[in-house]
Amino acid sequence: MSHTVTRPVPARDRNGPAGPEPSPSRSPRRSTRWHHRFHRDRALILMALPGLALVLGFHYLPLVGNVIAFQDYVPFLPFGSSPWVGWQNFEIIFNGDPAFLRALRNTLVLTLVQVLFVFPAPIALALLLNSLLSERVKRVVQSILYMPHFLSWVIVVAVFQQMVGGSGLLNNTLRAHGLDPISLMGNSDLFVGLLTTQVIWKDTGWATILFLAALSQIDSSLYEAASVDGASRTRQLWHVTLPGIRGLIILLLILRLGDSLTVGFEQIILQQQAVGLAASEVLDTYVYNNGIVGGQWGVSAAVGLVKGLVGVLLVLGANKVAHIFGEAGVYKS
C-alpha cells in the first residue's frame, strides 16, 4: 500500500510564477549595514580624522619625495624637473664610500649596544617596581622615573654637561681635591657608553609603562599555585612572570628592529662637535651633513631610502620568526 506525501505549496507558487529571489548581496539590510555602522561610529571617526590627516600628511605624503634619490636634485627647480640619474646616487653605498661605511659601522655598534642594554632596562625596572608591596611608594618612584622623558634632548645634554663635562660638578670636585679631571663628554672612546647612559636615564622610566600594564594582567592565582608547589620567587619570575609578558617583549623587540638604524639624531648632533665625526657620525647625521649642509640631496635621499627599506625587511623577517615560534608578532599572517 503506497502512501503519498503531500508537500505544502509555497504561497508564491500558488499565486503564479514569481520573479527571481533577491540576491543576498543586494538585500536592503546588507546594503545599509555600512551606512549604519558609519552613522553609529561617526563620533569616533570624526575624532580619528585629525590623527589620520597627520599620518597621511607627515608620513605617507613625504614618501613621494624619495624620487630625488634617482635625480640630480636641484631644490630651485620645480618638483620632478631635476635631471634623472638612475642608480648613480646609490653608487656611494654599493662602492663602499669610506664616510658612508664609517657611519654604517657606528650605527650598527650603537644599535647592538642599545639592544643589549637599553631594551632590557625597562623590563628589569618594571619587575623591580612590580615587586614593591607599598602602592604609595610604587607611585612615587614611578613619577620620579617618568620625569626625564618629558625633557628635550637639549636639556638632557646640558644636564650631563653640567654634571660630567669639563667644567662640570664632577671635575670641579676632583680639582678641589687635587685630582686630575676626567674627560667624559669629549672623549670619543667613551661616546657610545655616554649615549647609552643618556638614553637609559631619559627613557627607561617611561618605557616601563607598557610592561607594568602587562604585569598587572597576569592572573594572581598562577603565583598562588606556584607558591603552593614550592616555587621560589626566582622560579615564579622565570615560569610565571616572564612568560606572561613574553608576547609584549617580542612585539616591542620587533618594532625596535624596524627602527634599529635610527639611533637618535638630536642626541648625537648636539654632541657631535665635541667628539668629531669619526666617532659620532651615524646614518641619520650622515644624511643631514651631506644633504642639508653639503647639498648632496640625491645621495642623502638614497641612503635614507635604503635605511627605510632595511628597517621594513627587518620587521617582516622578525615577525616571520615570531610566527614560527608561535607568537603573534606585529600582525598575524
GROMACS .gro file of C-alpha atoms in nm:
model
  333
    1MET     CA    1   0.000   0.000   0.000
    2SER     CA    2   0.154   0.321  -0.106
    3HIS     CA    3   0.130   0.647   0.083
    4THR     CA    4   0.157   0.977  -0.096
    5VAL     CA    5   0.312   1.264   0.096
    6THR     CA    6   0.165   1.596   0.002
    7ARG     CA    7   0.403   1.885   0.048
    8PRO     CA    8   0.264   2.232   0.107
    9VAL     CA    9   0.289   2.457  -0.191
   10PRO     CA   10   0.462   2.787  -0.119
   11ALA     CA   11   0.248   3.093  -0.149
   12ARG     CA   12   0.450   3.229  -0.437
   13ASP     CA   13   0.384   2.904  -0.632
   14ARG     CA   14   0.007   2.915  -0.562
   15ASN     CA   15  -0.016   3.272  -0.681
   16GLY     CA   16   0.161   3.200  -1.002
   17PRO     CA   17   0.520   3.237  -1.118
   18ALA     CA   18   0.726   3.479  -0.921
   19GLY     CA   19   1.042   3.667  -1.008
   20PRO     CA   20   1.392   3.559  -0.901
   21GLU     CA   21   1.474   3.572  -0.533
   22PRO     CA   22   1.676   3.875  -0.431
   23SER     CA   23   2.048   3.813  -0.405
   24PRO     CA   24   2.182   3.819  -0.050
   25SER     CA   25   2.441   4.075  -0.154
   26ARG     CA   26   2.164   4.308  -0.271
   27SER     CA   27   1.944   4.277   0.034
   28PRO     CA   28   1.848   4.612   0.186
   29ARG     CA   29   1.991   4.503   0.520
   30ARG     CA   30   2.335   4.436   0.374
   31SER     CA   31   2.336   4.747   0.160
   32THR     CA   32   2.267   4.969   0.460
   33ARG     CA   33   2.499   4.791   0.702
   34TRP     CA   34   2.798   5.006   0.614
   35HIS     CA   35   2.592   5.324   0.643
   36HIS     CA   36   2.450   5.209   0.975
   37ARG     CA   37   2.795   5.141   1.116
   38PHE     CA   38   2.924   5.475   0.988
   39HIS     CA   39   2.628   5.653   1.148
   40ARG     CA   40   2.678   5.462   1.473
   41ASP     CA   41   3.052   5.532   1.496
   42ARG     CA   42   3.052   5.878   1.342
   43ALA     CA   43   3.181   6.040   1.662
   44LEU     CA   44   3.482   5.807   1.679
   45ILE     CA   45   3.550   5.852   1.307
   46LEU     CA   46   3.545   6.229   1.339
   47MET     CA   47   3.786   6.214   1.633
   48ALA     CA   48   4.021   5.990   1.432
   49LEU     CA   49   4.027   6.217   1.127
   50PRO     CA   50   4.286   6.467   1.263
   51GLY     CA   51   4.524   6.184   1.354
   52LEU     CA   52   4.470   6.021   1.015
   53ALA     CA   53   4.539   6.353   0.842
   54LEU     CA   54   4.865   6.393   1.037
   55VAL     CA   55   4.979   6.041   0.948
   56LEU     CA   56   4.898   6.091   0.580
   57GLY     CA   57   5.049   6.439   0.567
   58PHE     CA   58   5.370   6.376   0.759
   59HIS     CA   59   5.441   6.005   0.700
   60TYR     CA   60   5.293   5.887   0.371
   61LEU     CA   61   5.285   6.201   0.156
   62PRO     CA   62   5.660   6.271   0.208
   63LEU     CA   63   5.733   5.925   0.065
   64VAL     CA   64   5.676   6.078  -0.278
   65GLY     CA   65   5.992   6.283  -0.220
   66ASN     CA   66   6.202   5.967  -0.243
   67VAL     CA   67   6.210   6.021  -0.619
   68ILE     CA   68   6.500   6.262  -0.565
   69ALA     CA   69   6.712   5.955  -0.481
   70PHE     CA   70   6.707   5.891  -0.858
   71GLN     CA   71   6.770   6.254  -0.958
   72ASP     CA   72   7.047   6.509  -0.955
   73TYR     CA   73   6.819   6.713  -0.738
   74VAL     CA   74   6.826   7.091  -0.753
   75PRO     CA   75   6.598   7.249  -0.489
   76PHE     CA   76   6.543   7.562  -0.701
   77LEU     CA   77   6.373   7.367  -0.980
   78PRO     CA   78   6.008   7.253  -0.967
   79PHE     CA   79   5.946   6.911  -0.820
   80GLY     CA   80   6.020   6.641  -1.076
   81SER     CA   81   6.213   6.875  -1.307
   82SER     CA   82   6.562   6.781  -1.186
   83PRO     CA   83   6.772   6.561  -1.418
   84TRP     CA   84   6.726   6.187  -1.372
   85VAL     CA   85   7.044   5.994  -1.297
   86GLY     CA   86   6.903   5.647  -1.227
   87TRP     CA   87   7.108   5.447  -0.975
   88GLN     CA   88   7.402   5.685  -0.973
   89ASN     CA   89   7.322   5.816  -0.624
   90PHE     CA   90   7.330   5.462  -0.487
   91GLU     CA   91   7.688   5.405  -0.601
   92ILE     CA   92   7.813   5.558  -0.276
   93ILE     CA   93   7.651   5.262  -0.098
   94PHE     CA   94   7.746   4.985  -0.339
   95ASN     CA   95   8.103   5.107  -0.396
   96GLY     CA   96   8.180   5.136  -0.026
   97ASP     CA   97   8.242   5.508   0.030
   98PRO     CA   98   8.465   5.540   0.343
   99ALA     CA   99   8.247   5.808   0.504
  100PHE     CA  100   7.933   5.602   0.448
  101LEU     CA  101   8.095   5.284   0.581
  102ARG     CA  102   8.211   5.472   0.890
  103ALA     CA  103   7.858   5.598   0.954
  104LEU     CA  104   7.718   5.250   0.897
  105ARG     CA  105   7.969   5.094   1.137
  106ASN     CA  106   7.891   5.346   1.410
  107THR     CA  107   7.518   5.293   1.359
  108LEU     CA  108   7.545   4.915   1.388
  109VAL     CA  109   7.761   4.942   1.702
  110LEU     CA  110   7.511   5.177   1.868
  111THR     CA  111   7.221   4.955   1.764
  112LEU     CA  112   7.384   4.645   1.912
  113VAL     CA  113   7.470   4.821   2.238
  114GLN     CA  114   7.122   4.968   2.276
  115VAL     CA  115   6.952   4.634   2.207
  116LEU     CA  116   7.172   4.466   2.469
  117PHE     CA  117   7.148   4.735   2.739
  118VAL     CA  118   6.869   4.984   2.664
  119PHE     CA  119   6.594   4.741   2.561
  120PRO     CA  120   6.614   4.515   2.873
  121ALA     CA  121   6.639   4.813   3.112
  122PRO     CA  122   6.264   4.893   3.131
  123ILE     CA  123   6.184   4.522   3.169
  124ALA     CA  124   6.415   4.494   3.471
  125LEU     CA  125   6.283   4.820   3.616
  126ALA     CA  126   5.921   4.709   3.571
  127LEU     CA  127   5.996   4.382   3.750
  128LEU     CA  128   6.157   4.572   4.038
  129LEU     CA  129   5.865   4.814   4.067
  130ASN     CA  130   5.616   4.530   4.048
  131SER     CA  131   5.787   4.363   4.344
  132LEU     CA  132   5.723   4.664   4.570
  133LEU     CA  133   5.447   4.591   4.818
  134SER     CA  134   5.356   4.950   4.900
  135GLU     CA  135   5.141   5.108   4.629
  136ARG     CA  136   5.222   5.457   4.757
  137VAL     CA  137   5.596   5.401   4.729
  138LYS     CA  138   5.546   5.247   4.384
  139ARG     CA  139   5.356   5.552   4.256
  140VAL     CA  140   5.614   5.794   4.394
  141VAL     CA  141   5.902   5.602   4.236
  142GLN     CA  142   5.718   5.579   3.904
  143SER     CA  143   5.652   5.954   3.898
  144ILE     CA  144   6.019   6.030   3.963
  145LEU     CA  145   6.136   5.788   3.694
  146TYR     CA  146   5.890   5.923   3.434
  147MET     CA  147   6.007   6.284   3.463
  148PRO     CA  148   6.324   6.269   3.244
  149HIS     CA  149   6.116   6.150   2.947
  150PHE     CA  150   5.949   6.491   2.922
  151LEU     CA  151   6.282   6.674   2.893
  152SER     CA  152   6.412   6.758   2.547
  153TRP     CA  153   6.750   6.628   2.435
  154VAL     CA  154   6.885   6.982   2.455
  155ILE     CA  155   6.814   6.989   2.828
  156VAL     CA  156   6.938   6.631   2.881
  157VAL     CA  157   7.271   6.705   2.712
  158ALA     CA  158   7.301   7.029   2.910
  159VAL     CA  159   7.237   6.841   3.237
  160PHE     CA  160   7.508   6.588   3.155
  161GLN     CA  161   7.742   6.870   3.055
  162GLN     CA  162   7.689   7.037   3.391
  163MET     CA  163   7.742   6.710   3.576
  164VAL     CA  164   8.028   6.533   3.394
  165GLY     CA  165   8.153   6.793   3.147
  166GLY     CA  166   8.496   6.955   3.153
  167SER     CA  167   8.373   7.227   3.389
  168GLY     CA  168   8.101   7.019   3.544
  169LEU     CA  169   8.034   6.921   3.902
  170LEU     CA  170   8.238   6.600   3.888
  171ASN     CA  171   8.555   6.758   3.752
  172ASN     CA  172   8.531   7.062   3.978
  173THR     CA  173   8.510   6.827   4.277
  174LEU     CA  174   8.813   6.634   4.155
  175ARG     CA  175   9.011   6.956   4.109
  176ALA     CA  176   8.913   7.075   4.456
  177HIS     CA  177   9.066   6.757   4.599
  178GLY     CA  178   9.384   6.783   4.392
  179LEU     CA  179   9.290   6.510   4.144
  180ASP     CA  180   9.310   6.515   3.766
  181PRO     CA  181   8.980   6.582   3.585
  182ILE     CA  182   8.812   6.312   3.376
  183SER     CA  183   8.709   6.389   3.020
  184LEU     CA  184   8.374   6.218   2.963
  185MET     CA  185   8.174   6.445   2.731
  186GLY     CA  186   8.457   6.499   2.484
  187ASN     CA  187   8.614   6.153   2.489
  188SER     CA  188   8.548   5.972   2.161
  189ASP     CA  189   8.633   5.634   2.316
  190LEU     CA  190   8.354   5.674   2.573
  191PHE     CA  191   8.099   5.825   2.334
  192VAL     CA  192   7.896   5.504   2.285
  193GLY     CA  193   7.875   5.447   2.660
  194LEU     CA  194   7.776   5.810   2.715
  195LEU     CA  195   7.494   5.790   2.459
  196THR     CA  196   7.368   5.466   2.610
  197THR     CA  197   7.369   5.612   2.962
  198GLN     CA  198   7.175   5.917   2.847
  199VAL     CA  199   6.910   5.706   2.672
  200ILE     CA  200   6.867   5.481   2.976
  201TRP     CA  201   6.836   5.779   3.211
  202LYS     CA  202   6.585   5.960   2.988
  203ASP     CA  203   6.354   5.688   2.855
  204THR     CA  204   6.371   5.380   3.080
  205GLY     CA  205   6.114   5.507   3.328
  206TRP     CA  206   5.863   5.593   3.058
  207ALA     CA  207   5.913   5.261   2.877
  208THR     CA  208   5.814   5.069   3.191
  209ILE     CA  209   5.450   5.175   3.150
  210LEU     CA  210   5.370   4.903   2.897
  211PHE     CA  211   5.546   4.633   3.098
  212LEU     CA  212   5.376   4.733   3.422
  213ALA     CA  213   5.041   4.720   3.245
  214ALA     CA  214   5.123   4.372   3.113
  215LEU     CA  215   5.236   4.256   3.457
  216SER     CA  216   4.907   4.372   3.610
  217GLN     CA  217   4.716   4.141   3.372
  218ILE     CA  218   4.888   3.823   3.495
  219ASP     CA  219   4.646   3.609   3.696
  220SER     CA  220   4.744   3.617   4.064
  221SER     CA  221   4.621   3.260   4.105
  222LEU     CA  222   4.922   3.147   3.899
  223TYR     CA  223   5.154   3.285   4.165
  224GLU     CA  224   4.947   3.122   4.439
  225ALA     CA  225   4.961   2.785   4.263
  226ALA     CA  226   5.335   2.817   4.209
  227SER     CA  227   5.385   2.909   4.574
  228VAL     CA  228   5.183   2.609   4.687
  229ASP     CA  229   5.402   2.388   4.468
  230GLY     CA  230   5.707   2.524   4.648
  231ALA     CA  231   5.836   2.757   4.375
  232SER     CA  232   6.073   3.027   4.496
  233ARG     CA  233   6.048   3.392   4.391
  234THR     CA  234   6.309   3.326   4.122
  235ARG     CA  235   6.112   3.029   3.990
  236GLN     CA  236   5.792   3.232   3.987
  237LEU     CA  237   5.971   3.506   3.796
  238TRP     CA  238   6.105   3.260   3.538
  239HIS     CA  239   5.797   3.040   3.493
  240VAL     CA  240   5.508   3.283   3.555
  241THR     CA  241   5.610   3.647   3.518
  242LEU     CA  242   5.833   3.635   3.212
  243PRO     CA  243   5.601   3.404   3.012
  244GLY     CA  244   5.317   3.642   3.097
  245ILE     CA  245   5.489   3.935   2.926
  246ARG     CA  246   5.672   3.738   2.656
  247GLY     CA  247   5.432   3.844   2.381
  248LEU     CA  248   5.480   4.212   2.462
  249ILE     CA  249   5.859   4.173   2.476
  250ILE     CA  250   5.864   4.011   2.131
  251LEU     CA  251   5.633   4.276   1.988
  252LEU     CA  252   5.846   4.564   2.114
  253LEU     CA  253   6.164   4.390   2.005
  254ILE     CA  254   6.030   4.354   1.651
  255LEU     CA  255   5.935   4.721   1.642
  256ARG     CA  256   6.279   4.811   1.778
  257LEU     CA  257   6.444   4.615   1.498
  258GLY     CA  258   6.244   4.811   1.243
  259ASP     CA  259   6.383   5.131   1.394
  260SER     CA  260   6.726   4.983   1.459
  261LEU     CA  261   6.916   5.203   1.213
  262THR     CA  262   6.775   5.515   1.380
  263VAL     CA  263   6.984   5.575   1.690
  264GLY     CA  264   6.896   5.927   1.798
  265PHE     CA  265   6.963   6.216   1.560
  266GLU     CA  266   6.907   6.505   1.804
  267GLN     CA  267   7.107   6.344   2.082
  268ILE     CA  268   7.409   6.283   1.857
  269ILE     CA  269   7.405   6.605   1.656
  270LEU     CA  270   7.416   6.810   1.978
  271GLN     CA  271   7.738   6.636   2.087
  272GLN     CA  272   7.900   6.567   1.752
  273GLN     CA  273   8.127   6.869   1.751
  274ALA     CA  274   8.284   6.770   2.084
  275VAL     CA  275   8.393   6.421   1.976
  276GLY     CA  276   8.430   6.455   1.597
  277LEU     CA  277   8.272   6.277   1.301
  278ALA     CA  278   8.488   5.967   1.324
  279ALA     CA  279   8.325   5.855   1.648
  280SER     CA  280   7.980   6.013   1.620
  281GLU     CA  281   7.874   6.001   1.253
  282VAL     CA  282   7.572   5.771   1.207
  283LEU     CA  283   7.337   5.728   0.913
  284ASP     CA  284   7.095   5.998   1.028
  285THR     CA  285   7.367   6.257   1.079
  286TYR     CA  286   7.531   6.145   0.754
  287VAL     CA  287   7.209   6.225   0.568
  288TYR     CA  288   7.188   6.563   0.740
  289ASN     CA  289   7.552   6.660   0.694
  290ASN     CA  290   7.561   6.557   0.328
  291GLY     CA  291   7.210   6.659   0.229
  292ILE     CA  292   7.108   6.970   0.422
  293VAL     CA  293   7.459   7.101   0.492
  294GLY     CA  294   7.657   6.961   0.197
  295GLY     CA  295   7.389   6.994  -0.069
  296GLN     CA  296   7.413   6.631  -0.191
  297TRP     CA  297   7.039   6.585  -0.183
  298GLY     CA  298   7.019   6.282  -0.410
  299VAL     CA  299   7.287   6.085  -0.226
  300SER     CA  300   7.129   6.159   0.113
  301ALA     CA  301   6.787   6.057  -0.015
  302ALA     CA  302   6.933   5.731  -0.149
  303VAL     CA  303   7.089   5.650   0.190
  304GLY     CA  304   6.766   5.732   0.370
  305LEU     CA  305   6.564   5.520   0.128
  306VAL     CA  306   6.791   5.218   0.174
  307LYS     CA  307   6.778   5.264   0.553
  308GLY     CA  308   6.398   5.261   0.545
  309LEU     CA  309   6.383   4.952   0.325
  310VAL     CA  310   6.623   4.767   0.555
  311GLY     CA  311   6.401   4.854   0.850
  312VAL     CA  312   6.094   4.716   0.673
  313LEU     CA  313   6.276   4.394   0.586
  314LEU     CA  314   6.391   4.353   0.947
  315VAL     CA  315   6.035   4.392   1.074
  316LEU     CA  316   5.898   4.143   0.822
  317GLY     CA  317   6.175   3.891   0.893
  318ALA     CA  318   6.148   3.921   1.271
  319ASN     CA  319   5.771   3.893   1.252
  320LYS     CA  320   5.804   3.574   1.046
  321VAL     CA  321   6.041   3.428   1.304
  322ALA     CA  322   5.791   3.515   1.577
  323HIS     CA  323   5.520   3.324   1.388
  324ILE     CA  324   5.750   3.022   1.362
  325PHE     CA  325   5.786   3.018   1.742
  326GLY     CA  326   5.411   3.052   1.793
  327GLU     CA  327   5.393   3.422   1.879
  328ALA     CA  328   5.153   3.675   1.727
  329GLY     CA  329   5.421   3.934   1.648
  330VAL     CA  330   5.317   4.266   1.498
  331TYR     CA  331   5.048   4.115   1.276
  332LYS     CA  332   4.912   3.771   1.200
  333SER     CA  333   4.972   3.613   0.863
   0.00000   0.00000   0.00000
